[in-house]
Amino acid sequence: MRDIIIIGSGFSSLSTACYLAKAGNNVTILEKNSTIGGRARQFKQNGFTFDMGPTWYWMPDVFEKFFKDFGKKPSDYYQLEKLGPAYQVYFGRDDSITIPDNLKDIYKIFEKEEPGSSKYLKDFLDSAKFNYEVAINDLVYKPGESITELINFTTISKVNQFFTSIRNTVRKNIKSNKLQQILEFPVLFLGAKPSNTPSFYNFMNYADFGLGTWHPKGGMFEVVNGFVKLAKSLGVKIETNEAIEKIVVNKGVIEGIQSNSKFRTADVVISGADYHHTETLLDQKYRGYSEKYWEKKIFAPSSLLFYVGFDTKLNNVSHHTLFFDTDFDLHAKDIYDTPKWPKEPLFYASFSSITDNSFAPISKEAATFLIPLAPGLNDSPELRNEYFSKILKRLEYLTGQELADSVLFKESFCVNDFKKDYNSYKGNAYGLANTLFQTAFLRPKIKSKKVENLFFTGQLTVPGPGVPPAIISGKIVSDMVLNTKIK
């Protein structure tokens, strides 16, 4: 039996802990904050409930596969509801497209907007489904150690898709700008511009249209609770308010960690915390990546989030609503090319209480708003208030209702909070972008290059950003630990 310490309690850490505890190891999770879940924490105020981080439940098969590995299924821990509509996209006042919960009706929506487009959409989704199956079955569960992991007969036949962007593929046949944006939107979950994301990643469109958008009753935090219950049933110990001060190494081999001025021995340490921050807990000579390395990387966006309680039910919005009424490319430029606060940002809103009355008191609405931002921006209360005013006025105009006087309270979370609460590099929200040169074996390694028995998991390593990839990352690192001879 090995004594294993896992840093952080996000999805990747919880996934790792379950697999390693099942294999008979003594596993302890240490979480710096007072609550579990990492970015998937929960916030409550005045009878309102908010998921602080992820609000989208996509790729349900990944969750099913995880629980199946333990002889369980998601319904043993939480209840799912398929959202219909899946989401709504605003392009202007009285100008929105609502995405249904089935392909037949989605084809009709496309055909209505652009005659003939449904044929191209079907071809696109056939390719997306094939790529999804290739990714899930052949690629994403690989440890990212070598380019050979990507090379097989199928991927060779698809090699051109790694050198063509999603944007080029989408815009080749679909001419409606609205439909283009709807098809390009899912890759934002990968943290990169559609013009910089390989076409192979259109499998995210199959996750969207093919597998659908789901809601776990009680929110994403109920999924966290499900993972925690499973972990504890396997013997995992979870301790909160345990900020790691140092990872202790002796002659290149892990000895343990120091937290709250207390030393804990460990045979293996796995960090689900920010990769860059974790390496700062090591002596300089044991760090695998330099500051220059991190500076050159393309990071996924940070976010300005608002958690808002409204004293009324909202009209003309869906559970998930995207506001694409401003220039997509200009906002993307302000994130990736010349980082600055966007003049007219796109934004996303989750109105979970439309579907789930546990999120807000009767006749009230719980709303989470998210504006993608470049990481590392100056962050101040004045800027946050300015941008809340911007999006609230847009929300009122686009949906035809007055809401300013109905705001009971608002809480915000931005770059400074990502740094403080998660030790996030430059306050990024989603880790490293999945661009061509930051994919698979080109991402930071799961196994430390300089320290024996030190491993990493989560959104800065393979397979990448998002909740399903985090769960998969936990499986990958656990397999690697179990297959490593511990010194």
Short mmCIF file of C-alpha atoms in Angstrom, two decimals:
data_model
loop_
_atom_site.label_atom_id
_atom_site.label_comp_id
_atom_site.label_asym_id
_atom_site.label_seq_id
_atom_site.Cartn_x
_atom_site.Cartn_y
_atom_site.Cartn_z
CA MET A 1 0.00 0.00 0.00
CA ARG A 2 1.34 3.40 -0.99
CA ASP A 3 0.72 6.63 0.90
CA ILE A 4 -0.49 9.07 -1.76
CA ILE A 5 -1.20 12.76 -1.32
CA ILE A 6 -3.29 14.57 -3.91
CA ILE A 7 -3.19 18.37 -4.00
CA GLY A 8 -6.56 20.00 -4.74
CA SER A 9 -10.11 18.65 -4.81
CA GLY A 10 -11.29 19.44 -8.35
CA PHE A 11 -12.68 16.84 -10.72
CA SER A 12 -9.26 15.59 -11.85
CA SER A 13 -8.10 15.10 -8.25
CA LEU A 14 -11.31 13.35 -7.21
CA SER A 15 -11.13 11.08 -10.26
CA THR A 16 -7.49 10.23 -9.50
CA ALA A 17 -8.26 9.55 -5.86
CA CYS A 18 -11.05 7.11 -6.67
CA TYR A 19 -8.94 5.02 -9.04
CA LEU A 20 -5.93 4.90 -6.71
CA ALA A 21 -7.98 4.09 -3.62
CA LYS A 22 -9.77 1.30 -5.50
CA ALA A 23 -6.31 -0.16 -6.25
CA GLY A 24 -5.62 -0.38 -2.51
CA ASN A 25 -3.63 2.77 -1.85
CA ASN A 26 -3.90 5.05 1.15
CA VAL A 27 -5.10 8.29 -0.47
CA THR A 28 -5.46 11.74 1.08
CA ILE A 29 -6.73 14.83 -0.72
CA LEU A 30 -5.54 18.20 0.63
CA GLU A 31 -7.62 21.23 -0.41
CA LYS A 32 -6.43 24.80 0.27
CA ASN A 33 -9.95 26.26 0.41
CA SER A 34 -12.65 25.61 2.99
CA THR A 35 -14.89 23.87 0.46
CA ILE A 36 -14.32 21.04 -2.00
CA GLY A 37 -14.67 20.96 -5.77
CA GLY A 38 -11.95 23.32 -6.93
CA ARG A 39 -13.39 25.53 -9.66
CA ALA A 40 -16.65 23.56 -9.41
CA ARG A 41 -17.47 24.96 -5.98
CA GLN A 42 -20.91 26.15 -4.93
CA PHE A 43 -22.00 29.57 -3.70
CA LYS A 44 -25.17 30.24 -1.68
CA GLN A 45 -26.74 33.53 -0.63
CA ASN A 46 -30.20 34.61 0.52
CA GLY A 47 -31.85 31.37 -0.56
CA PHE A 48 -30.12 31.39 -3.98
CA THR A 49 -27.65 28.74 -5.17
CA PHE A 50 -24.96 29.10 -7.84
CA ASP A 51 -22.42 26.81 -9.47
CA MET A 52 -19.29 28.96 -9.25
CA GLY A 53 -17.50 27.29 -12.15
CA PRO A 54 -18.72 24.77 -14.74
CA THR A 55 -22.42 24.99 -15.59
CA TRP A 56 -22.51 22.84 -18.76
CA TYR A 57 -22.89 19.05 -18.52
CA TRP A 58 -21.67 17.70 -21.85
CA MET A 59 -20.23 14.33 -22.91
CA PRO A 60 -22.38 12.24 -20.53
CA ASP A 61 -20.67 9.08 -21.76
CA VAL A 62 -17.43 10.14 -20.03
CA PHE A 63 -19.24 10.37 -16.67
CA GLU A 64 -20.92 7.03 -17.31
CA LYS A 65 -17.59 5.40 -18.15
CA PHE A 66 -16.02 6.78 -14.97
CA PHE A 67 -18.72 5.46 -12.65
CA LYS A 68 -18.88 2.14 -14.51
CA ASP A 69 -15.23 1.57 -13.58
CA PHE A 70 -16.47 1.33 -9.99
CA GLY A 71 -19.59 -0.72 -10.70
CA LYS A 72 -21.75 2.38 -10.40
CA LYS A 73 -23.70 4.75 -12.63
CA PRO A 74 -24.36 8.50 -12.42
CA SER A 75 -27.96 7.93 -11.28
CA ASP A 76 -26.58 6.31 -8.12
CA TYR A 77 -25.39 9.79 -7.12
CA TYR A 78 -27.38 12.44 -9.01
CA GLN A 79 -30.29 12.80 -11.41
CA LEU A 80 -29.89 14.12 -14.96
CA GLU A 81 -32.36 15.97 -17.14
CA LYS A 82 -31.77 16.57 -20.84
CA LEU A 83 -32.34 20.24 -21.59
CA GLY A 84 -34.83 21.12 -24.30
CA PRO A 85 -34.03 23.58 -25.67
CA ALA A 86 -30.32 22.93 -25.24
CA TYR A 87 -29.52 26.65 -25.36
CA GLN A 88 -30.43 29.94 -26.99
CA VAL A 89 -28.20 32.36 -28.91
CA TYR A 90 -29.00 36.08 -29.23
CA PHE A 91 -27.71 37.99 -32.25
CA GLY A 92 -29.80 41.14 -31.73
CA ARG A 93 -33.11 42.37 -30.37
CA ASP A 94 -35.91 39.99 -31.35
CA ASP A 95 -33.22 38.00 -33.17
CA SER A 96 -32.26 34.73 -31.54
CA ILE A 97 -31.89 31.08 -32.51
CA THR A 98 -32.94 28.38 -30.08
CA ILE A 99 -31.13 25.05 -30.38
CA PRO A 100 -33.50 22.08 -29.87
CA ASP A 101 -32.62 18.88 -28.03
CA ASN A 102 -32.64 16.59 -31.09
CA LEU A 103 -30.93 16.47 -34.47
CA LYS A 104 -34.12 16.34 -36.54
CA ASP A 105 -35.26 19.72 -35.24
CA ILE A 106 -31.73 21.17 -35.38
CA TYR A 107 -31.61 20.39 -39.11
CA LYS A 108 -34.93 22.24 -39.51
CA ILE A 109 -33.54 25.29 -37.66
CA PHE A 110 -30.50 25.39 -39.96
CA GLU A 111 -32.60 24.93 -43.09
CA LYS A 112 -34.93 27.77 -42.05
CA GLU A 113 -31.98 30.12 -41.50
CA GLU A 114 -30.09 29.06 -44.65
CA PRO A 115 -31.78 26.83 -47.25
CA GLY A 116 -29.51 23.92 -48.14
CA SER A 117 -27.38 24.23 -45.00
CA SER A 118 -28.84 21.13 -43.34
CA LYS A 119 -27.13 18.92 -45.93
CA TYR A 120 -23.74 20.37 -45.06
CA LEU A 121 -24.55 20.21 -41.35
CA LYS A 122 -25.30 16.49 -41.66
CA ASP A 123 -21.96 15.86 -43.41
CA PHE A 124 -20.18 17.98 -40.81
CA LEU A 125 -21.79 16.08 -37.93
CA ASP A 126 -21.08 12.70 -39.50
CA SER A 127 -17.41 13.70 -39.51
CA ALA A 128 -17.73 15.09 -35.98
CA LYS A 129 -19.25 11.84 -34.69
CA PHE A 130 -16.47 9.79 -36.31
CA ASN A 131 -13.84 12.08 -34.78
CA TYR A 132 -15.53 11.90 -31.38
CA GLU A 133 -15.38 8.11 -31.43
CA VAL A 134 -11.73 8.21 -32.51
CA ALA A 135 -10.90 10.73 -29.78
CA ILE A 136 -12.70 8.86 -27.01
CA ASN A 137 -11.57 5.38 -28.04
CA ASP A 138 -8.05 6.02 -29.33
CA LEU A 139 -6.65 9.36 -28.21
CA VAL A 140 -7.85 11.18 -25.09
CA TYR A 141 -7.04 8.42 -22.61
CA LYS A 142 -3.38 8.40 -23.72
CA PRO A 143 -0.73 9.88 -21.37
CA GLY A 144 0.73 12.41 -23.82
CA GLU A 145 4.26 11.02 -23.75
CA SER A 146 4.96 10.63 -27.45
CA ILE A 147 3.72 11.58 -30.90
CA THR A 148 3.28 7.87 -31.58
CA GLU A 149 0.13 7.95 -29.43
CA LEU A 150 -1.50 9.99 -32.19
CA ILE A 151 -0.39 7.82 -35.06
CA ASN A 152 -2.61 5.03 -36.30
CA PHE A 153 -4.37 4.22 -39.56
CA THR A 154 -7.40 6.33 -38.64
CA THR A 155 -5.52 9.46 -37.57
CA ILE A 156 -3.21 9.25 -40.58
CA SER A 157 -6.27 9.29 -42.80
CA LYS A 158 -7.45 12.37 -40.93
CA VAL A 159 -4.12 14.17 -40.83
CA ASN A 160 -5.35 17.07 -42.95
CA GLN A 161 -7.86 17.87 -40.20
CA PHE A 162 -5.00 18.69 -37.85
CA PHE A 163 -3.74 21.35 -40.26
CA THR A 164 -7.10 22.88 -41.16
CA SER A 165 -9.00 25.02 -38.67
CA ILE A 166 -12.53 24.57 -37.43
CA ARG A 167 -13.28 27.99 -38.87
CA ASN A 168 -12.18 27.04 -42.38
CA THR A 169 -14.19 23.82 -42.26
CA VAL A 170 -17.35 25.48 -40.96
CA ARG A 171 -17.23 28.43 -43.35
CA LYS A 172 -16.47 26.39 -46.44
CA ASN A 173 -20.14 25.58 -47.02
CA ILE A 174 -22.17 27.38 -44.35
CA LYS A 175 -22.60 31.03 -45.29
CA SER A 176 -24.94 32.36 -42.57
CA ASN A 177 -22.85 34.21 -40.00
CA LYS A 178 -25.28 33.17 -37.28
CA LEU A 179 -24.97 29.49 -38.10
CA GLN A 180 -21.20 29.83 -38.40
CA GLN A 181 -21.00 31.24 -34.89
CA ILE A 182 -23.22 28.49 -33.49
CA LEU A 183 -20.95 25.84 -35.02
CA GLU A 184 -17.78 27.61 -33.88
CA PHE A 185 -19.00 28.20 -30.33
CA PRO A 186 -18.33 24.69 -28.86
CA VAL A 187 -14.57 24.90 -29.44
CA LEU A 188 -14.50 27.84 -27.03
CA PHE A 189 -14.67 25.12 -24.37
CA LEU A 190 -11.19 24.15 -25.60
CA GLY A 191 -9.92 27.61 -24.82
CA ALA A 192 -8.83 28.77 -28.27
CA LYS A 193 -10.08 30.73 -31.26
CA PRO A 194 -11.86 28.68 -33.95
CA SER A 195 -9.24 29.94 -36.41
CA ASN A 196 -6.50 28.34 -34.28
CA THR A 197 -8.29 25.11 -33.40
CA PRO A 198 -7.67 22.06 -35.61
CA SER A 199 -10.69 20.86 -37.57
CA PHE A 200 -10.39 17.46 -35.89
CA TYR A 201 -11.83 19.09 -32.78
CA ASN A 202 -15.19 19.33 -34.49
CA PHE A 203 -15.97 16.35 -32.26
CA MET A 204 -17.11 19.03 -29.81
CA ASN A 205 -19.98 19.71 -32.21
CA TYR A 206 -21.05 16.09 -31.88
CA ALA A 207 -20.87 16.48 -28.09
CA ASP A 208 -23.17 19.50 -28.53
CA PHE A 209 -25.75 18.44 -31.15
CA GLY A 210 -25.34 14.67 -31.00
CA LEU A 211 -25.09 13.93 -27.28
CA GLY A 212 -27.02 16.94 -26.05
CA THR A 213 -26.89 19.32 -23.10
CA TRP A 214 -27.85 17.98 -19.69
CA HIS A 215 -28.57 19.38 -16.25
CA PRO A 216 -27.79 17.52 -13.03
CA LYS A 217 -30.57 18.28 -10.52
CA GLY A 218 -29.08 20.57 -7.90
CA GLY A 219 -26.36 21.69 -10.32
CA MET A 220 -22.80 20.67 -11.12
CA PHE A 221 -21.94 20.68 -7.42
CA GLU A 222 -24.14 17.61 -7.04
CA VAL A 223 -21.79 15.89 -9.47
CA VAL A 224 -18.89 16.93 -7.23
CA ASN A 225 -20.78 15.48 -4.27
CA GLY A 226 -21.23 12.25 -6.21
CA PHE A 227 -17.49 11.97 -6.79
CA VAL A 228 -16.83 12.75 -3.13
CA LYS A 229 -19.28 10.09 -1.91
CA LEU A 230 -17.65 7.51 -4.17
CA ALA A 231 -14.17 8.56 -3.06
CA LYS A 232 -15.03 8.35 0.64
CA SER A 233 -16.68 4.95 0.14
CA LEU A 234 -13.34 3.78 -1.26
CA GLY A 235 -11.47 5.09 1.78
CA VAL A 236 -10.20 8.44 0.48
CA LYS A 237 -9.58 11.05 3.17
CA ILE A 238 -10.34 14.68 2.28
CA GLU A 239 -9.00 17.58 4.33
CA THR A 240 -9.83 21.24 3.68
CA ASN A 241 -8.00 24.46 4.64
CA GLU A 242 -4.71 22.76 3.80
CA ALA A 243 -2.63 25.12 1.66
CA ILE A 244 0.56 23.40 0.50
CA GLU A 245 3.67 25.38 1.41
CA LYS A 246 6.35 23.11 -0.02
CA ILE A 247 6.81 19.84 -1.86
CA VAL A 248 9.71 18.15 -0.11
CA VAL A 249 12.22 16.31 -2.30
CA ASN A 250 15.37 14.46 -1.28
CA LYS A 251 17.93 13.55 -3.94
CA GLY A 252 15.32 13.78 -6.67
CA VAL A 253 12.73 11.62 -4.92
CA ILE A 254 9.50 12.75 -3.25
CA GLU A 255 9.53 12.68 0.54
CA GLY A 256 6.24 14.44 1.21
CA ILE A 257 4.67 17.87 1.52
CA GLN A 258 4.49 20.64 4.04
CA SER A 259 1.12 22.27 4.75
CA ASN A 260 0.12 24.55 7.62
CA SER A 261 3.71 24.20 8.91
CA LYS A 262 3.23 20.44 9.24
CA PHE A 263 5.25 17.83 7.33
CA ARG A 264 3.42 14.85 5.85
CA THR A 265 5.30 11.93 4.35
CA ALA A 266 4.17 10.48 1.03
CA ASP A 267 5.34 7.82 -1.39
CA VAL A 268 3.61 9.68 -4.23
CA VAL A 269 2.40 13.26 -4.64
CA ILE A 270 -0.09 14.15 -7.40
CA SER A 271 -1.05 17.74 -8.02
CA GLY A 272 -4.43 18.67 -9.40
CA ALA A 273 -3.63 22.28 -8.59
CA ASP A 274 -2.29 24.79 -11.11
CA TYR A 275 0.79 23.19 -12.73
CA HIS A 276 2.87 26.38 -12.72
CA HIS A 277 2.04 27.07 -9.06
CA THR A 278 2.82 23.49 -8.09
CA GLU A 279 6.31 23.79 -9.52
CA THR A 280 6.93 26.95 -7.47
CA LEU A 281 6.51 24.70 -4.40
CA LEU A 282 9.65 22.86 -5.51
CA ASP A 283 13.23 24.00 -5.21
CA GLN A 284 14.34 25.64 -8.46
CA LYS A 285 16.47 22.70 -9.58
CA TYR A 286 13.47 20.36 -9.50
CA ARG A 287 11.17 22.44 -11.69
CA GLY A 288 10.46 20.92 -15.09
CA TYR A 289 9.46 24.15 -16.85
CA SER A 290 10.95 27.63 -16.74
CA GLU A 291 9.10 30.92 -16.36
CA LYS A 292 9.98 31.60 -20.00
CA TYR A 293 8.21 28.37 -20.99
CA TRP A 294 4.97 29.44 -19.30
CA GLU A 295 5.20 32.96 -20.71
CA LYS A 296 5.24 31.58 -24.26
CA LYS A 297 2.22 29.32 -23.81
CA ILE A 298 -1.23 30.22 -25.17
CA PHE A 299 -3.61 30.17 -22.26
CA ALA A 300 -7.34 29.75 -22.37
CA PRO A 301 -9.27 32.81 -21.19
CA SER A 302 -9.91 34.03 -17.73
CA SER A 303 -13.44 35.16 -16.91
CA LEU A 304 -15.40 37.86 -15.22
CA LEU A 305 -18.29 36.09 -13.50
CA PHE A 306 -21.33 37.53 -11.77
CA TYR A 307 -23.67 35.61 -9.48
CA VAL A 308 -26.93 37.54 -9.39
CA GLY A 309 -30.20 37.15 -7.54
CA PHE A 310 -33.20 38.68 -9.33
CA ASP A 311 -36.43 39.50 -7.52
CA THR A 312 -38.49 38.36 -10.53
CA LYS A 313 -38.63 35.62 -13.15
CA LEU A 314 -36.94 36.58 -16.44
CA ASN A 315 -38.60 36.51 -19.85
CA ASN A 316 -37.27 35.46 -23.26
CA VAL A 317 -34.22 33.53 -22.01
CA SER A 318 -33.32 29.84 -21.75
CA HIS A 319 -31.40 27.92 -19.08
CA HIS A 320 -28.22 28.46 -21.14
CA THR A 321 -28.25 31.69 -23.15
CA LEU A 322 -25.41 33.09 -25.27
CA PHE A 323 -25.26 36.75 -26.24
CA PHE A 324 -23.47 37.03 -29.58
CA ASP A 325 -24.89 40.42 -30.52
CA THR A 326 -21.43 42.01 -30.76
CA ASP A 327 -18.39 41.21 -32.92
CA PHE A 328 -17.08 37.72 -32.10
CA ASP A 329 -13.71 38.28 -33.78
CA LEU A 330 -13.05 41.63 -32.08
CA HIS A 331 -13.67 40.09 -28.67
CA ALA A 332 -11.42 37.13 -29.55
CA LYS A 333 -8.69 39.56 -30.62
CA ASP A 334 -8.93 41.28 -27.23
CA ILE A 335 -8.39 37.91 -25.55
CA TYR A 336 -5.67 36.30 -27.65
CA ASP A 337 -3.93 38.87 -29.86
CA THR A 338 -3.75 42.22 -28.06
CA PRO A 339 -4.94 41.40 -24.54
CA LYS A 340 -7.19 44.07 -23.07
CA TRP A 341 -10.64 44.54 -21.62
CA PRO A 342 -13.11 44.13 -24.53
CA LYS A 343 -15.08 47.19 -25.53
CA GLU A 344 -18.26 45.26 -26.37
CA PRO A 345 -17.92 41.75 -24.97
CA LEU A 346 -19.84 38.66 -25.88
CA PHE A 347 -21.20 37.02 -22.77
CA TYR A 348 -22.94 33.88 -21.55
CA ALA A 349 -25.66 33.49 -18.95
CA SER A 350 -26.92 30.49 -17.01
CA PHE A 351 -30.41 30.81 -15.58
CA SER A 352 -30.46 27.48 -13.78
CA SER A 353 -33.59 28.30 -11.82
CA ILE A 354 -35.59 28.12 -15.08
CA THR A 355 -35.03 24.35 -15.00
CA ASP A 356 -34.36 23.67 -11.33
CA ASN A 357 -36.34 25.42 -8.58
CA SER A 358 -33.69 24.52 -6.00
CA PHE A 359 -31.58 27.40 -7.34
CA ALA A 360 -33.84 30.29 -6.31
CA PRO A 361 -36.80 31.10 -4.08
CA ILE A 362 -40.25 30.99 -5.71
CA SER A 363 -40.84 33.75 -8.31
CA LYS A 364 -37.14 34.71 -8.29
CA GLU A 365 -34.29 33.94 -10.69
CA ALA A 366 -30.68 32.87 -10.11
CA ALA A 367 -28.35 34.05 -12.87
CA THR A 368 -24.68 33.44 -13.55
CA PHE A 369 -23.05 35.70 -16.15
CA LEU A 370 -19.66 35.04 -17.72
CA ILE A 371 -17.50 37.34 -19.84
CA PRO A 372 -14.37 35.66 -21.30
CA LEU A 373 -11.24 37.77 -20.72
CA ALA A 374 -7.56 37.62 -21.46
CA PRO A 375 -5.65 36.22 -18.46
CA GLY A 376 -3.41 38.61 -16.58
CA LEU A 377 -5.53 41.73 -17.04
CA ASN A 378 -5.78 44.45 -14.45
CA ASP A 379 -8.80 43.66 -12.29
CA SER A 380 -10.60 46.19 -10.07
CA PRO A 381 -14.03 46.68 -8.45
CA GLU A 382 -14.61 49.68 -10.72
CA LEU A 383 -14.02 47.61 -13.89
CA ARG A 384 -16.26 44.83 -12.61
CA ASN A 385 -19.10 47.28 -11.94
CA GLU A 386 -18.64 48.91 -15.34
CA TYR A 387 -18.96 45.57 -17.11
CA PHE A 388 -21.92 44.45 -15.06
CA SER A 389 -23.71 47.62 -16.10
CA LYS A 390 -22.80 46.92 -19.76
CA ILE A 391 -24.19 43.40 -19.85
CA LEU A 392 -27.26 44.18 -17.77
CA LYS A 393 -28.26 46.95 -20.18
CA ARG A 394 -27.70 44.59 -23.13
CA LEU A 395 -29.72 41.87 -21.44
CA GLU A 396 -32.58 44.31 -20.86
CA TYR A 397 -32.49 45.60 -24.44
CA LEU A 398 -32.17 42.22 -26.15
CA THR A 399 -34.86 40.49 -24.12
CA GLY A 400 -37.24 43.45 -23.85
CA GLN A 401 -37.53 43.80 -20.07
CA GLU A 402 -36.39 46.15 -17.31
CA LEU A 403 -34.30 44.38 -14.71
CA ALA A 404 -32.03 46.90 -12.97
CA ASP A 405 -34.47 47.44 -10.10
CA SER A 406 -34.95 43.68 -9.71
CA VAL A 407 -31.33 42.95 -8.79
CA LEU A 408 -31.37 41.81 -5.16
CA PHE A 409 -27.60 41.27 -5.01
CA LYS A 410 -24.60 40.51 -7.17
CA GLU A 411 -21.27 38.91 -6.35
CA SER A 412 -18.35 38.86 -8.76
CA PHE A 413 -15.34 36.63 -9.43
CA CYS A 414 -12.50 37.62 -11.74
CA VAL A 415 -8.77 37.46 -12.47
CA ASN A 416 -7.66 38.35 -8.93
CA ASP A 417 -9.97 35.72 -7.44
CA PHE A 418 -8.70 32.99 -9.77
CA LYS A 419 -5.20 33.83 -8.57
CA LYS A 420 -6.13 33.98 -4.89
CA ASP A 421 -8.47 30.99 -4.67
CA TYR A 422 -6.84 28.62 -7.19
CA ASN A 423 -3.26 29.93 -7.52
CA SER A 424 -4.12 30.14 -11.20
CA TYR A 425 -1.37 31.29 -13.55
CA LYS A 426 -2.24 34.87 -14.60
CA GLY A 427 -5.73 34.19 -13.30
CA ASN A 428 -6.66 31.90 -16.19
CA ALA A 429 -9.97 30.05 -15.83
CA TYR A 430 -9.55 27.06 -18.16
CA GLY A 431 -5.86 26.16 -18.36
CA LEU A 432 -3.90 25.85 -21.61
CA ALA A 433 -5.66 26.34 -24.92
CA ASN A 434 -5.93 23.25 -27.13
CA THR A 435 -4.13 24.61 -30.16
CA LEU A 436 -2.23 22.33 -32.57
CA PHE A 437 1.11 22.89 -30.83
CA GLN A 438 -0.39 22.46 -27.36
CA THR A 439 -2.15 19.16 -28.01
CA ALA A 440 -1.44 15.73 -26.50
CA PHE A 441 2.33 15.09 -26.20
CA LEU A 442 3.02 18.83 -26.63
CA ARG A 443 1.32 19.71 -23.32
CA PRO A 444 3.12 19.75 -19.94
CA LYS A 445 3.84 16.19 -18.87
CA ILE A 446 1.81 14.22 -16.35
CA LYS A 447 4.98 12.79 -14.81
CA SER A 448 7.56 15.20 -13.45
CA LYS A 449 10.71 15.26 -15.55
CA LYS A 450 12.96 15.91 -12.55
CA VAL A 451 11.29 14.41 -9.47
CA GLU A 452 10.56 10.73 -8.97
CA ASN A 453 7.00 9.99 -7.81
CA LEU A 454 5.64 13.47 -8.54
CA PHE A 455 2.74 13.62 -10.99
CA PHE A 456 0.27 16.17 -12.34
CA THR A 457 -3.34 16.05 -13.42
CA GLY A 458 -5.94 18.54 -14.64
CA GLN A 459 -6.44 21.20 -17.26
CA LEU A 460 -2.80 22.21 -17.75
CA THR A 461 -1.77 18.72 -18.77
CA VAL A 462 -3.47 16.05 -20.93
CA PRO A 463 -6.04 15.90 -22.31
CA GLY A 464 -7.00 19.56 -21.68
CA PRO A 465 -9.65 22.00 -20.43
CA GLY A 466 -13.16 21.05 -19.33
CA VAL A 467 -14.85 18.74 -16.84
CA PRO A 468 -14.86 15.54 -18.96
CA PRO A 469 -11.15 15.97 -19.83
CA ALA A 470 -10.41 16.54 -16.12
CA ILE A 471 -12.11 13.25 -15.26
CA ILE A 472 -10.13 11.52 -18.01
CA SER A 473 -6.91 13.14 -16.78
CA GLY A 474 -7.52 11.53 -13.39
CA LYS A 475 -7.77 8.11 -15.02
CA ILE A 476 -4.58 8.70 -17.04
CA VAL A 477 -2.46 9.74 -14.08
CA SER A 478 -3.77 6.95 -11.87
CA ASP A 479 -2.82 4.36 -14.51
CA MET A 480 0.62 5.91 -14.79
CA VAL A 481 1.13 5.84 -11.01
CA LEU A 482 -0.04 2.24 -10.78
CA ASN A 483 2.37 1.25 -13.56
CA THR A 484 5.35 3.10 -12.05
CA LYS A 485 7.80 1.35 -9.78
CA ILE A 486 7.96 3.58 -6.72
CA LYS A 487 11.44 4.18 -5.33
#
